[in-house]
Every structure is written in C-alpha cells, then in structure tokens.
Backbone as numpy.savetxt, mean C-alpha at the origin, in Angstrom:
# Nx Ny Nz CAx CAy CAz Cx Cy Cz
21.63 -0.49 0.74 20.42 -1.11 1.28 20.03 -2.34 0.46
19.41 -3.30 1.13 18.98 -4.51 0.46 17.49 -4.77 0.70
16.74 -3.71 0.89 15.32 -3.86 1.18 14.56 -4.37 -0.03
13.81 -5.44 0.18 12.91 -5.95 -0.86 11.52 -5.36 -0.59
11.08 -4.47 -1.47 9.84 -3.74 -1.21 8.58 -4.57 -1.45
8.75 -5.80 -1.90 7.60 -6.69 -2.04 7.35 -7.45 -0.73
8.28 -7.32 0.20 8.17 -8.04 1.48 8.25 -7.04 2.62
7.29 -7.10 3.52 7.30 -6.23 4.70 7.39 -7.10 5.94
8.44 -6.89 6.70 8.64 -7.67 7.93 8.08 -6.87 9.11
7.05 -7.41 9.73 6.41 -6.73 10.85 7.32 -6.74 12.06
7.42 -5.61 12.73 8.17 -5.55 13.97 7.32 -6.13 15.10
7.94 -6.54 16.20 7.16 -7.07 17.33 6.06 -6.11 17.79
6.37 -4.81 17.80 5.38 -3.83 18.23 4.20 -3.79 17.26
4.48 -3.85 15.94 3.40 -3.84 14.95 2.54 -5.09 15.07
3.18 -6.23 15.31 2.42 -7.47 15.47 1.49 -7.40 16.69
2.03 -6.93 17.80 1.24 -6.85 19.03 0.06 -5.89 18.85
0.32 -4.75 18.23 -0.74 -3.77 18.02 -1.83 -4.32 17.11
-1.42 -4.96 16.02 -2.40 -5.52 15.08 -3.22 -6.64 15.74
-2.54 -7.51 16.47 -3.25 -8.63 17.10 -4.19 -8.13 18.20
-3.77 -7.10 18.94 -4.63 -6.57 20.00 -5.89 -5.93 19.41
-5.70 -5.08 18.42 -6.86 -4.43 17.77 -7.72 -5.47 17.06
-7.07 -6.41 16.39 -7.81 -7.45 15.69 -8.62 -8.31 16.64
-8.05 -8.61 17.81 -8.76 -9.43 18.79 -10.03 -8.72 19.28
-9.86 -7.44 19.60 -11.01 -6.67 20.10 -12.11 -6.57 19.04
-11.72 -6.27 17.79 -12.71 -6.13 16.71 -13.40 -7.47 16.41
-12.60 -8.54 16.34 -13.18 -9.85 16.06 -14.10 -10.30 17.17
-13.69 -10.06 18.40 -14.53 -10.42 19.55 -15.88 -9.69 19.47
-15.82 -8.38 19.17 -17.05 -7.58 19.12 -17.98 -8.05 18.00
-17.42 -8.32 16.82 -18.25 -8.74 15.68 -18.87 -10.10 15.93
-18.07 -11.05 16.41 -18.60 -12.40 16.65 -19.65 -12.38 17.76
-19.42 -11.58 18.78 -20.42 -11.51 19.86 -21.71 -10.88 19.34
-21.58 -9.89 18.46 -22.77 -9.24 17.90 -23.61 -10.24 17.10
-22.96 -11.14 16.38 -23.69 -12.07 15.52 -24.09 -13.37 16.23
-23.44 -13.68 17.35 -23.74 -14.98 17.99 -24.12 -14.88 19.47
-23.79 -13.75 20.12 -24.08 -13.58 21.54 -23.53 -14.74 22.37
-22.30 -15.12 22.07 -21.64 -16.20 22.80 -20.26 -15.73 23.24
-20.07 -15.62 24.55 -18.79 -15.17 25.08 -17.68 -16.13 24.70
-17.94 -17.43 24.88 -16.89 -18.42 24.61 -16.50 -18.45 23.14
-17.48 -18.39 22.27 -17.19 -18.37 20.84 -16.43 -17.10 20.45
-16.81 -15.99 21.07 -16.14 -14.73 20.78 -14.69 -14.75 21.25
-14.47 -15.32 22.43 -13.10 -15.44 22.95 -12.24 -16.30 22.04
-12.84 -17.41 21.57 -12.09 -18.31 20.69 -11.83 -17.67 19.33
-12.83 -16.95 18.81 -12.69 -16.34 17.48 -11.68 -15.20 17.48
-11.36 -14.69 18.67 -10.41 -13.59 18.75 -9.02 -13.93 18.25
-8.72 -15.22 18.10 -7.39 -15.61 17.61 -7.31 -15.57 16.08
-8.43 -15.32 15.41 -8.44 -15.32 13.94 -7.45 -14.33 13.32
-7.22 -13.14 13.92 -6.25 -12.22 13.31 -4.86 -12.82 13.15
-4.53 -13.84 13.92 -3.21 -14.48 13.77 -3.05 -15.03 12.35
-4.15 -15.50 11.78 -4.09 -16.15 10.47 -4.09 -15.14 9.31
-4.29 -13.88 9.61 -4.26 -12.86 8.55 -3.07 -11.92 8.68
-2.11 -12.31 9.53 -0.89 -11.49 9.67 -0.16 -11.36 8.33
-0.15 -12.43 7.56 0.53 -12.40 6.27 -0.14 -11.40 5.33
-1.47 -11.37 5.34 -2.20 -10.42 4.49 -1.97 -8.99 4.95
-1.89 -8.80 6.26 -1.61 -7.47 6.80 -0.21 -7.01 6.39
0.74 -7.95 6.41 2.10 -7.63 5.99 2.12 -7.24 4.51
1.37 -7.96 3.67 1.30 -7.64 2.24 0.65 -6.28 2.03
-0.36 -5.97 2.83 -1.03 -4.67 2.74 -0.05 -3.54 3.05
0.76 -3.70 4.09 1.74 -2.67 4.43 2.83 -2.57 3.37
3.20 -3.70 2.76 4.19 -3.68 1.68 3.66 -2.88 0.49
2.39 -3.07 0.16 1.79 -2.32 -0.94 1.74 -0.82 -0.63
1.41 -0.48 0.61 1.38 0.93 1.00 2.77 1.55 0.92
3.79 0.79 1.33 5.16 1.31 1.26 5.59 1.51 -0.19
5.19 0.60 -1.09 5.51 0.75 -2.50 4.82 1.96 -3.10
3.58 2.22 -2.69 2.87 3.41 -3.17 3.58 4.68 -2.73
4.04 4.71 -1.47 4.78 5.87 -0.97 6.10 6.03 -1.72
6.80 4.92 -1.93 8.08 4.96 -2.65 7.89 5.51 -4.06
6.85 5.05 -4.74 6.61 5.48 -6.11 6.23 6.95 -6.16
5.45 7.40 -5.19 5.07 8.82 -5.13 6.31 9.70 -4.94
7.21 9.30 -4.07 8.43 10.05 -3.84 9.37 9.98 -5.05
9.39 8.83 -5.70 10.26 8.65 -6.87 9.86 9.60 -8.00
8.56 9.80 -8.17 8.10 10.71 -9.23 8.58 12.13 -8.97
8.63 12.53 -7.70 9.19 13.85 -7.37 10.69 13.88 -7.66
11.36 12.77 -7.40 12.80 12.70 -7.65 13.11 12.87 -9.13
12.23 12.35 -9.99 12.48 12.43 -11.44 12.63 13.87 -11.92
11.78 14.75 -11.39 11.85 16.15 -11.81 13.19 16.78 -11.40
13.66 16.43 -10.20 14.93 16.95 -9.73 16.10 16.41 -10.56
16.06 15.11 -10.84 17.11 14.49 -11.65 17.12 15.09 -13.05
15.95 15.29 -13.62 15.85 15.85 -14.96 16.45 17.26 -15.02
16.15 18.07 -14.00 16.69 19.43 -13.97 18.22 19.42 -13.85
18.74 18.52 -13.04 20.20 18.44 -12.85 20.89 17.97 -14.12
20.32 16.94 -14.77 20.91 16.44 -16.02 20.86 17.52 -17.10
19.77 18.29 -17.14 19.66 19.37 -18.12 20.72 20.45 -17.89
21.16 20.57 -16.63 22.20 21.55 -16.30 23.60 21.01 -16.53
23.71 19.79 -17.07 25.01 19.23 -17.41 25.60 18.32 -16.35
24.82 17.96 -15.36 25.31 17.09 -14.30 25.20 15.63 -14.72
26.14 14.79 -14.24 26.06 13.36 -14.48 24.98 12.77 -13.58
24.59 11.50 -13.89 23.50 10.87 -13.15 23.82 10.78 -11.66
25.06 10.41 -11.33 25.44 10.30 -9.92 25.33 11.64 -9.20
25.75 12.71 -9.88 25.64 14.05 -9.30 24.17 14.47 -9.22
23.38 14.07 -10.20 21.95 14.40 -10.19 21.25 13.71 -9.02
21.66 12.50 -8.71 21.09 11.80 -7.56 21.44 12.52 -6.26
22.66 13.02 -6.17 23.07 13.76 -4.98 22.27 15.06 -4.85
22.06 15.74 -5.98 21.25 16.95 -5.96 19.81 16.64 -5.52
19.30 15.52 -5.99 17.94 15.11 -5.61 17.85 14.85 -4.12
18.90 14.25 -3.57 18.92 13.98 -2.14 18.82 15.28 -1.35
19.54 16.29 -1.80 19.52 17.57 -1.10 18.16 18.25 -1.22
17.60 18.25 -2.42 16.32 18.95 -2.62 15.15 18.21 -1.96
15.15 16.89 -2.04 14.04 16.12 -1.46 14.11 16.05 0.06
15.29 16.33 0.62 15.41 16.33 2.09 14.56 17.44 2.71
14.20 18.44 1.90 13.33 19.51 2.38 11.86 19.08 2.38
11.56 17.99 1.66 10.18 17.54 1.51 9.86 16.30 2.33
10.84 15.41 2.45 10.59 14.11 3.09 11.55 13.86 4.24
11.10 13.15 5.27 12.00 12.81 6.39 13.07 11.82 5.96
14.15 11.76 6.72 15.27 10.90 6.35 14.93 9.42 6.38
13.94 9.04 7.19 13.61 7.63 7.29 12.58 7.18 6.25
12.19 8.06 5.33 11.26 7.67 4.27 11.99 6.75 3.29
11.26 5.87 2.60 11.91 4.86 1.75 12.88 5.44 0.72
12.45 6.43 -0.04 13.30 6.94 -1.11 14.52 7.67 -0.56
14.37 8.40 0.54 15.50 9.11 1.13 16.56 8.12 1.60
16.15 7.00 2.16 17.11 5.99 2.57 17.84 5.41 1.37
17.10 5.18 0.28 17.72 4.64 -0.93 18.70 5.64 -1.54
18.29 6.90 -1.61 19.18 7.92 -2.16 20.44 8.08 -1.32
20.27 8.09 0.00 21.43 8.16 0.89 22.40 7.02 0.62
21.85 5.81 0.49 22.68 4.65 0.25 23.39 4.73 -1.09
22.67 5.13 -2.15 23.28 5.22 -3.47 24.37 6.29 -3.52
24.08 7.46 -2.97 25.07 8.55 -2.98 26.31 8.16 -2.18
26.11 7.52 -1.05 27.24 7.10 -0.23 28.10 6.06 -0.96
27.45 5.10 -1.63 28.19 4.07 -2.35 28.92 4.64 -3.56
28.32 5.63 -4.21 28.98 6.27 -5.35 30.22 7.04 -4.91
30.10 7.76 -3.79 31.21 8.58 -3.30 32.30 7.75 -2.64
31.89 6.89 -1.71 32.87 6.18 -0.87 33.40 4.91 -1.52
32.55 4.19 -2.26 32.95 2.89 -2.80 33.14 2.91 -4.32
32.93 4.08 -4.94 33.11 4.24 -6.39 32.28 3.23 -7.19
31.08 2.93 -6.71 30.21 2.03 -7.43 29.50 2.79 -8.55
29.13 2.06 -9.59 28.52 2.69 -10.77 27.10 3.14 -10.45
26.80 4.40 -10.80 25.49 4.96 -10.45 24.34 4.21 -11.12
24.48 3.87 -12.39 23.41 3.17 -13.11 23.18 1.78 -12.52
24.27 1.11 -12.14 24.15 -0.22 -11.55 23.39 -0.15 -10.23
23.70 0.84 -9.39 23.00 1.00 -8.12 21.52 1.31 -8.35
21.25 2.17 -9.33 19.86 2.51 -9.63 19.09 1.30 -10.14
19.75 0.48 -10.95 19.09 -0.71 -11.49 18.80 -1.71 -10.38
19.74 -1.87 -9.45 19.52 -2.78 -8.32 18.35 -2.31 -7.46
18.28 -1.01 -7.23 17.17 -0.44 -6.48 15.85 -0.69 -7.19
15.84 -0.52 -8.51 14.61 -0.72 -9.29 14.14 -2.17 -9.20
15.07 -3.11 -9.24 14.68 -4.52 -9.14 14.07 -4.84 -7.78
14.61 -4.23 -6.74 14.09 -4.47 -5.39 12.77 -3.75 -5.14
12.52 -2.69 -5.90 11.30 -1.90 -5.67 10.04 -2.62 -6.15
10.18 -3.46 -7.18 9.04 -4.17 -7.77 7.98 -3.18 -8.27
8.43 -1.97 -8.66 7.54 -0.95 -9.22 7.86 -0.79 -10.70
6.88 -0.93 -11.54 7.10 -0.91 -12.98 7.71 0.40 -13.45
7.23 1.52 -12.90 7.72 2.84 -13.33 9.21 3.00 -13.01
9.60 2.57 -11.82 11.01 2.68 -11.42 11.87 1.76 -12.26
11.38 0.56 -12.54 12.14 -0.38 -13.36 12.30 0.15 -14.78
11.25 0.75 -15.32 11.35 1.32 -16.67 12.38 2.45 -16.72
12.38 3.29 -15.70 13.34 4.39 -15.65 14.77 3.86 -15.57
14.98 2.85 -14.74 16.33 2.28 -14.60 16.79 1.63 -15.90
15.88 0.98 -16.60 16.23 0.36 -17.88 16.59 1.42 -18.92
15.88 2.56 -18.89 16.20 3.66 -19.79 17.61 4.18 -19.52
17.92 4.39 -18.23 19.26 4.87 -17.85 20.34 3.88 -18.25
20.06 2.58 -18.05 21.03 1.55 -18.40 21.26 1.51 -19.91
20.20 1.63 -20.67 20.32 1.62 -22.13 21.12 2.83 -22.63
20.83 4.00 -22.05 21.56 5.21 -22.44 23.03 5.10 -22.08
23.31 4.48 -20.92 24.69 4.32 -20.48 25.46 3.38 -21.39
24.80 2.32 -21.86 25.47 1.32 -22.69 25.61 1.75 -24.13
24.65 2.55 -24.62 24.65 2.92 -26.03 25.06 4.36 -26.29
25.22 5.14 -25.20 25.58 6.54 -25.37 24.42 7.40 -25.81
23.20 7.00 -25.45 22.01 7.74 -25.84 21.86 9.04 -25.09
20.90 9.83 -25.52 20.63 11.14 -24.92 19.80 10.94 -23.64
20.46 10.99 -22.49 19.77 10.75 -21.23 18.74 11.83 -20.95
19.04 13.08 -21.30 18.09 14.17 -21.05 16.79 13.95 -21.81
16.89 13.57 -23.09 15.70 13.33 -23.89 14.92 12.14 -23.34
15.66 11.10 -22.91 15.00 9.92 -22.34 14.27 10.28 -21.05
14.89 11.12 -20.23 14.26 11.55 -18.99 13.00 12.36 -19.28
13.08 13.24 -20.26 11.93 14.08 -20.60 10.74 13.21 -21.03
11.02 12.23 -21.88 9.95 11.34 -22.35 9.39 10.51 -21.20
10.28 10.04 -20.32 9.84 9.23 -19.18 8.94 10.03 -18.26
9.32 11.27 -17.99 8.53 12.13 -17.10 7.17 12.42 -17.72
7.13 12.64 -19.04 5.85 12.89 -19.70 4.91 11.68 -19.58
5.47 10.49 -19.78 4.66 9.28 -19.68 4.14 9.09 -18.26
5.02 9.31 -17.27 4.62 9.15 -15.88 3.59 10.20 -15.48
3.75 11.42 -15.99 2.78 12.47 -15.67 1.40 12.11 -16.22
1.36 11.60 -17.45 0.08 11.17 -18.03 -0.53 10.03 -17.22
0.32 9.12 -16.81 -0.17 7.98 -16.02 -0.73 8.45 -14.68
-0.06 9.42 -14.05 -0.54 9.96 -12.77 -1.90 10.64 -12.95
-2.06 11.38 -14.06 -3.34 12.05 -14.31 -4.47 11.02 -14.47
-4.18 9.94 -15.18 -5.19 8.90 -15.37 -5.54 8.25 -14.04
-4.52 7.98 -13.22 -4.75 7.37 -11.91 -5.61 8.27 -11.02
-5.33 9.59 -11.08 -6.12 10.52 -10.28 -7.58 10.54 -10.73
-7.80 10.50 -12.04 -9.16 10.50 -12.57 -9.90 9.23 -12.16
-9.21 8.10 -12.24 -9.83 6.83 -11.85 -10.16 6.85 -10.36
-9.24 7.38 -9.55 -9.48 7.46 -8.11 -10.70 8.32 -7.81
-10.81 9.44 -8.54 -11.97 10.33 -8.33 -13.27 9.65 -8.75
-13.23 8.91 -9.84 -14.44 8.25 -10.35 -14.90 7.13 -9.42
-13.94 6.43 -8.81 -14.28 5.26 -7.99 -14.45 5.60 -6.50
-14.08 6.83 -6.11 -14.15 7.19 -4.69 -15.58 7.07 -4.14
-16.55 7.58 -4.91 -17.94 7.52 -4.46 -18.42 6.08 -4.37
-18.04 5.24 -5.34 -18.46 3.85 -5.31 -17.83 3.11 -4.14
-16.57 3.43 -3.83 -15.94 2.79 -2.66 -16.65 3.18 -1.38
-17.03 4.47 -1.28 -17.75 4.92 -0.10 -19.11 4.24 0.00
-19.80 4.15 -1.14 -21.10 3.48 -1.15 -20.96 2.02 -0.74
-19.91 1.37 -1.22 -19.68 -0.02 -0.86 -19.46 -0.20 0.63
-18.70 0.72 1.24 -18.46 0.64 2.68 -19.74 0.87 3.47
-20.55 1.83 2.99 -21.81 2.11 3.69 -22.75 0.90 3.61
-22.85 0.32 2.41 -23.72 -0.84 2.23 -23.25 -2.01 3.09
-21.93 -2.17 3.18 -21.37 -3.25 4.00 -21.67 -3.02 5.48
-21.62 -1.76 5.90 -21.82 -1.46 7.32 -23.29 -1.42 7.72
-24.18 -1.27 6.76 -25.61 -1.15 7.07 -26.17 -2.34 7.86
-25.94 -3.61 7.41 -26.48 -4.74 8.18 -25.98 -4.78 9.62
-24.70 -4.43 9.79 -24.15 -4.42 11.14 -24.82 -3.34 11.98
-25.04 -2.17 11.39 -25.70 -1.08 12.12 -27.14 -1.46 12.49
-27.82 -2.14 11.57 -29.20 -2.55 11.84 -29.24 -3.54 13.01
-28.32 -4.50 13.00 -28.29 -5.49 14.09 -27.98 -4.82 15.42
-27.05 -3.86 15.41 -26.72 -3.16 16.66 -27.94 -2.41 17.18
-28.64 -1.70 16.29 -29.83 -0.95 16.71 -30.92 -1.88 17.27
-31.17 -2.98 16.59 -32.19 -3.92 17.06 -31.76 -4.57 18.37
-30.48 -4.83 18.49 -29.98 -5.47 19.72 -30.09 -4.53 20.91
-29.96 -3.24 20.65 -30.03 -2.27 21.74 -31.47 -1.91 22.11
-32.32 -1.72 21.10 -33.66 -1.18 21.35 -34.76 -2.23 21.32
-34.48 -3.37 20.70 -35.51 -4.42 20.66 -34.84 -5.80 20.70
-34.19 -6.12 21.80 -33.43 -7.38 21.87 -34.31 -8.62 21.71
-35.55 -8.55 22.16 -36.44 -9.72 22.04 -36.69 -10.09 20.58
-36.63 -9.12 19.71 -36.90 -9.34 18.30 -35.86 -10.28 17.67
-34.64 -10.26 18.21 -33.56 -11.06 17.64 -33.27 -12.33 18.42
-34.02 -12.59 19.49 -33.74 -13.76 20.33 -33.73 -15.05 19.53
-34.64 -15.18 18.58 -34.73 -16.42 17.82 -33.47 -16.67 16.98
-32.77 -15.61 16.62 -31.55 -15.77 15.83 -30.37 -16.23 16.68
-30.48 -16.03 18.01 -29.38 -16.40 18.89 -29.64 -17.69 19.67
-30.85 -18.20 19.63 -31.20 -19.35 20.48 -31.59 -20.59 19.70
-31.70 -20.50 18.38 -32.07 -21.67 17.59 -30.99 -21.98 16.55
-30.97 -23.23 16.11 -29.98 -23.65 15.11 -30.19 -22.91 13.80
-31.45 -22.77 13.40 -31.74 -22.04 12.17 -31.30 -20.59 12.27
-31.51 -19.99 13.44 -31.09 -18.61 13.65 -29.57 -18.47 13.56
-28.85 -19.42 14.16 -27.38 -19.39 14.09 -26.91 -19.50 12.64
-27.58 -20.37 11.88 -27.21 -20.55 10.48 -27.46 -19.27 9.68
-28.57 -18.62 9.94 -28.89 -17.37 9.25 -27.85 -16.29 9.56
-27.47 -16.19 10.83 -26.46 -15.19 11.21 -25.11 -15.50 10.59
-24.79 -16.79 10.49 -23.53 -17.18 9.87 -23.52 -16.80 8.39
-24.63 -17.08 7.71 -24.73 -16.71 6.30 -24.69 -15.19 6.12
-25.31 -14.46 7.04 -25.31 -13.00 6.96 -23.89 -12.45 7.11
-23.15 -13.00 8.08 -21.78 -12.55 8.31 -20.90 -12.88 7.11
-21.06 -14.09 6.56 -20.29 -14.48 5.38 -20.64 -13.59 4.19
-21.93 -13.27 4.03 -22.36 -12.42 2.93 -21.75 -11.03 3.02
-21.68 -10.49 4.22 -21.09 -9.16 4.41 -19.61 -9.18 4.01
-18.90 -10.21 4.45 -17.46 -10.31 4.13 -17.25 -10.45 2.63
-18.05 -11.29 1.97 -17.92 -11.49 0.53 -18.27 -10.21 -0.22
-19.31 -9.52 0.21 -19.71 -8.28 -0.46 -18.62 -7.22 -0.36
-17.99 -7.11 0.81 -16.91 -6.14 0.98 -15.73 -6.48 0.07
-15.42 -7.78 -0.03 -14.30 -8.21 -0.86 -14.57 -7.93 -2.33
-15.76 -8.21 -2.77 -16.12 -7.98 -4.18 -16.08 -6.48 -4.51
-16.62 -5.67 -3.60 -16.61 -4.22 -3.82 -15.20 -3.68 -3.90
-14.33 -4.18 -3.02 -12.93 -3.74 -3.02 -12.24 -4.10 -4.34
-12.50 -5.29 -4.84 -11.87 -5.71 -6.09 -12.39 -4.93 -7.28
-13.67 -4.66 -7.30 -14.27 -3.96 -8.44 -13.80 -2.52 -8.52
-13.51 -1.91 -7.39 -13.10 -0.50 -7.39 -11.58 -0.32 -7.35
-10.85 -1.42 -7.37 -9.38 -1.34 -7.39 -8.92 -1.51 -8.83
-8.63 -0.42 -9.49 -8.24 -0.41 -10.90 -6.80 0.06 -11.02
-5.96 -0.75 -11.62 -4.55 -0.41 -11.79 -4.30 0.03 -13.21
-3.44 1.04 -13.35 -3.10 1.57 -14.67 -1.78 0.94 -15.12
C-alpha cells in the first residue's frame, strides 16, 4: 500500500453528500440571519470552499482510528515476540488476532495484509516495510515504534525489552489523553451550547414574535448587526474548539 494518511481523497459520493448537506445547512443559516431567498441561494455554494478542510478533518479522523488500532497491535506483537517469534511472524500473528476485532477494510488491517503479503511473497524486509508504513502514517507513536525496531535490527538490541518499554510509554500516554478528554468534555459541551444559544433565540423570536425582529431584516443597521452576530458565533465556536483541543 502507498496510502499517505496525511491526505484524504474524497470520493465523488462523499463530495456530493457533503455539498448537499452543506448547501442545505448554509441556506438555512443565512436565511435565518438575513431572510433573503436570493442571498441564501447564493451562499449555499460556500461549502465548495471548505472541501479541503473537510478532507483534512477526515484525514485526522482516519489517523486517530489507525493509531487506536495500532496500539492494540502492539500488545499482540509483544506477546508473539516474547514467545520467540520474529517480527515478520509477529505481524502475521497480529493480523490473525486483530481480524477478530476489526473489519478487513479498516486502515491497520489493510496495512498488515500488505506487509504480510510482501514479506511472504516478495521476501521484503519486515522492518523496512514497517518503517515505510510509519512514515506514511504521520503518527508520532507509530514512527517511534518503527525507529525502535529499526535500531534493534541494526544493532542487535533486545526487541522484546524495547517493545515492553514502548508499550508502557504508549499506555501512559493513552491514560493522560483519556483524562484530558474527560476534563475537557464538559467545556466542549458548554461551548457548543453557548454557540447554539443565539441561533435558538433567533429561531424562537422568528417563530413567535416575527415583528420584533423586522428591523434587523429591513434596515442597513439591522443587516450589519446580524452580520456581526453571525461572525461572532463562528469566531466563538472556533476559539472554543481550539482551547479544548489539547494534544499530548
């Protein structure tokens, strides 16, 4: 496989689905803030300009899934190496054990299938294949593991001891990440609620007291206020997302 996990190529179906949902959501939001059909229709094309960001978002999600599966693979590889198996054989054992947990089309299963097949059929070096996979993954934990394996292979180091230390470090890192996620979960929820509150208020006023908001839709000053309100909501959501996104 030659998948670069830092790049996600959207399929035509994914593009159509994103653009359709994005058009509907953008149309609804713009109409809520401006009450202009023509402006809402025109603003519906805005999702086209965020396709790249959506692609990056999916790439990050795929990397998170890959890393989660890789951590499970480490335990299987460690057990196989402890039983006297070589790294290539340990990867094959991991493929068999993880096939009970993950579907064949999951990122790590595809990588393991490719590595095992190349080791068996093409006699390629297991450490070299693992290192190439690590470079394409753009995940620090996977790259560190591959570098450990490469160093042990070149210097004749104790791979079992290196694996044990690597797993301990990753386990500690996972615990810290879980604690951070738990600590920030409430703040993320509060941020989403605060962001949604102005929109909910406008919807309620628009439904039950439309005359109250007429001045915001019929005057230049009102349009400017609504524009600033919409911009403020977007900026607030972005700031909240950044403040609660903590990487270990």
